[in-house]
Amino acid sequence: GWKDFEMFILDRWGLNIYHSTSPFKPWDGLMTNGSSTPCENDVYVYKIYVHDTRDKLHTYIGHVTLVR
């Protein structure tokens, strides 16, 4: 189980292009929440922070490749 969730998608320069606090709202490849501007094909960094039911923080960092 988990108590809270936070996800960031960053471009190669570290600019935050997406943020979500819901695991049920995935990144759709657009620049910002609610934007209709698609991101370019590239490799992006994701950072996910989850607190479990015992308040222990779990951090996940990796890469995702966007291909259209």
PDB file of C-alpha atoms in Angstrom:
ATOM      1  CA  GLY A   1       0.000   0.000   0.000  1.00  0.00           C
ATOM      2  CA  TRP A   2       0.934   3.613  -0.367  1.00  0.00           C
ATOM      3  CA  LYS A   3      -0.118   6.922   1.192  1.00  0.00           C
ATOM      4  CA  ASP A   4       0.960   9.457  -1.393  1.00  0.00           C
ATOM      5  CA  PHE A   5       2.480   9.577  -4.851  1.00  0.00           C
ATOM      6  CA  GLU A   6       4.353  12.227  -6.827  1.00  0.00           C
ATOM      7  CA  MET A   7       5.791  11.917 -10.344  1.00  0.00           C
ATOM      8  CA  PHE A   8       7.942  14.306 -12.352  1.00  0.00           C
ATOM      9  CA  ILE A   9       8.994  14.070 -16.012  1.00  0.00           C
ATOM     10  CA  LEU A  10      12.118  16.087 -16.848  1.00  0.00           C
ATOM     11  CA  ASP A  11      13.751  16.870 -20.172  1.00  0.00           C
ATOM     12  CA  ARG A  12      17.466  16.362 -20.820  1.00  0.00           C
ATOM     13  CA  TRP A  13      18.270  19.779 -19.334  1.00  0.00           C
ATOM     14  CA  GLY A  14      16.388  19.046 -16.123  1.00  0.00           C
ATOM     15  CA  LEU A  15      13.364  21.205 -16.943  1.00  0.00           C
ATOM     16  CA  ASN A  16      10.193  19.861 -15.335  1.00  0.00           C
ATOM     17  CA  ILE A  17       7.698  19.249 -18.142  1.00  0.00           C
ATOM     18  CA  TYR A  18       5.109  17.166 -16.277  1.00  0.00           C
ATOM     19  CA  HIS A  19       3.982  16.691 -12.688  1.00  0.00           C
ATOM     20  CA  SER A  20       1.304  14.425 -11.231  1.00  0.00           C
ATOM     21  CA  THR A  21       0.204  13.459  -7.745  1.00  0.00           C
ATOM     22  CA  SER A  22      -2.020  10.633  -8.967  1.00  0.00           C
ATOM     23  CA  PRO A  23      -0.759   7.234 -10.149  1.00  0.00           C
ATOM     24  CA  PHE A  24      -3.930   7.094 -12.265  1.00  0.00           C
ATOM     25  CA  LYS A  25      -2.934  10.165 -14.314  1.00  0.00           C
ATOM     26  CA  PRO A  26      -0.001   9.028 -16.485  1.00  0.00           C
ATOM     27  CA  TRP A  27       2.085  11.278 -18.699  1.00  0.00           C
ATOM     28  CA  ASP A  28       0.548  11.499 -22.176  1.00  0.00           C
ATOM     29  CA  GLY A  29       3.623  12.936 -23.931  1.00  0.00           C
ATOM     30  CA  LEU A  30       2.432  16.533 -23.873  1.00  0.00           C
ATOM     31  CA  MET A  31       4.516  19.462 -22.606  1.00  0.00           C
ATOM     32  CA  THR A  32       2.568  20.327 -19.451  1.00  0.00           C
ATOM     33  CA  ASN A  33      -0.635  19.283 -17.712  1.00  0.00           C
ATOM     34  CA  GLY A  34      -3.530  20.186 -19.989  1.00  0.00           C
ATOM     35  CA  SER A  35      -1.322  21.379 -22.862  1.00  0.00           C
ATOM     36  CA  SER A  36      -1.894  20.295 -26.441  1.00  0.00           C
ATOM     37  CA  THR A  37       1.777  20.784 -27.423  1.00  0.00           C
ATOM     38  CA  PRO A  38       3.411  17.371 -27.954  1.00  0.00           C
ATOM     39  CA  CYS A  39       6.937  16.738 -26.711  1.00  0.00           C
ATOM     40  CA  GLU A  40       9.599  15.824 -29.221  1.00  0.00           C
ATOM     41  CA  ASN A  41      10.870  12.279 -29.693  1.00  0.00           C
ATOM     42  CA  ASP A  42      13.587  12.080 -27.070  1.00  0.00           C
ATOM     43  CA  VAL A  43      14.701  10.433 -23.853  1.00  0.00           C
ATOM     44  CA  TYR A  44      13.166  11.884 -20.684  1.00  0.00           C
ATOM     45  CA  VAL A  45      13.882  11.309 -16.994  1.00  0.00           C
ATOM     46  CA  TYR A  46      11.168  10.247 -14.595  1.00  0.00           C
ATOM     47  CA  LYS A  47      11.297  10.699 -10.831  1.00  0.00           C
ATOM     48  CA  ILE A  48       8.648   9.035  -8.705  1.00  0.00           C
ATOM     49  CA  TYR A  49       8.298   9.470  -4.957  1.00  0.00           C
ATOM     50  CA  VAL A  50       5.968   7.216  -2.966  1.00  0.00           C
ATOM     51  CA  HIS A  51       5.380   7.077   0.780  1.00  0.00           C
ATOM     52  CA  ASP A  52       4.211   3.664   1.907  1.00  0.00           C
ATOM     53  CA  THR A  53       1.719   3.067   4.712  1.00  0.00           C
ATOM     54  CA  ARG A  54       4.596   3.161   7.227  1.00  0.00           C
ATOM     55  CA  ASP A  55       5.738   6.601   5.977  1.00  0.00           C
ATOM     56  CA  LYS A  56       8.861   5.164   4.350  1.00  0.00           C
ATOM     57  CA  LEU A  57       9.858   7.099   1.233  1.00  0.00           C
ATOM     58  CA  HIS A  58      10.569   5.105  -1.927  1.00  0.00           C
ATOM     59  CA  THR A  59      12.287   6.927  -4.803  1.00  0.00           C
ATOM     60  CA  TYR A  60      12.343   5.660  -8.380  1.00  0.00           C
ATOM     61  CA  ILE A  61      14.448   7.384 -11.048  1.00  0.00           C
ATOM     62  CA  GLY A  62      14.865   6.227 -14.612  1.00  0.00           C
ATOM     63  CA  HIS A  63      14.530   7.015 -18.290  1.00  0.00           C
ATOM     64  CA  VAL A  64      11.635   6.803 -20.690  1.00  0.00           C
ATOM     65  CA  THR A  65      11.943   7.142 -24.465  1.00  0.00           C
ATOM     66  CA  LEU A  66       9.153   8.971 -26.256  1.00  0.00           C
ATOM     67  CA  VAL A  67       8.573   7.749 -29.814  1.00  0.00           C
ATOM     68  CA  ARG A  68       5.634   8.845 -31.890  1.00  0.00           C
TER      69      ARG A  68
END
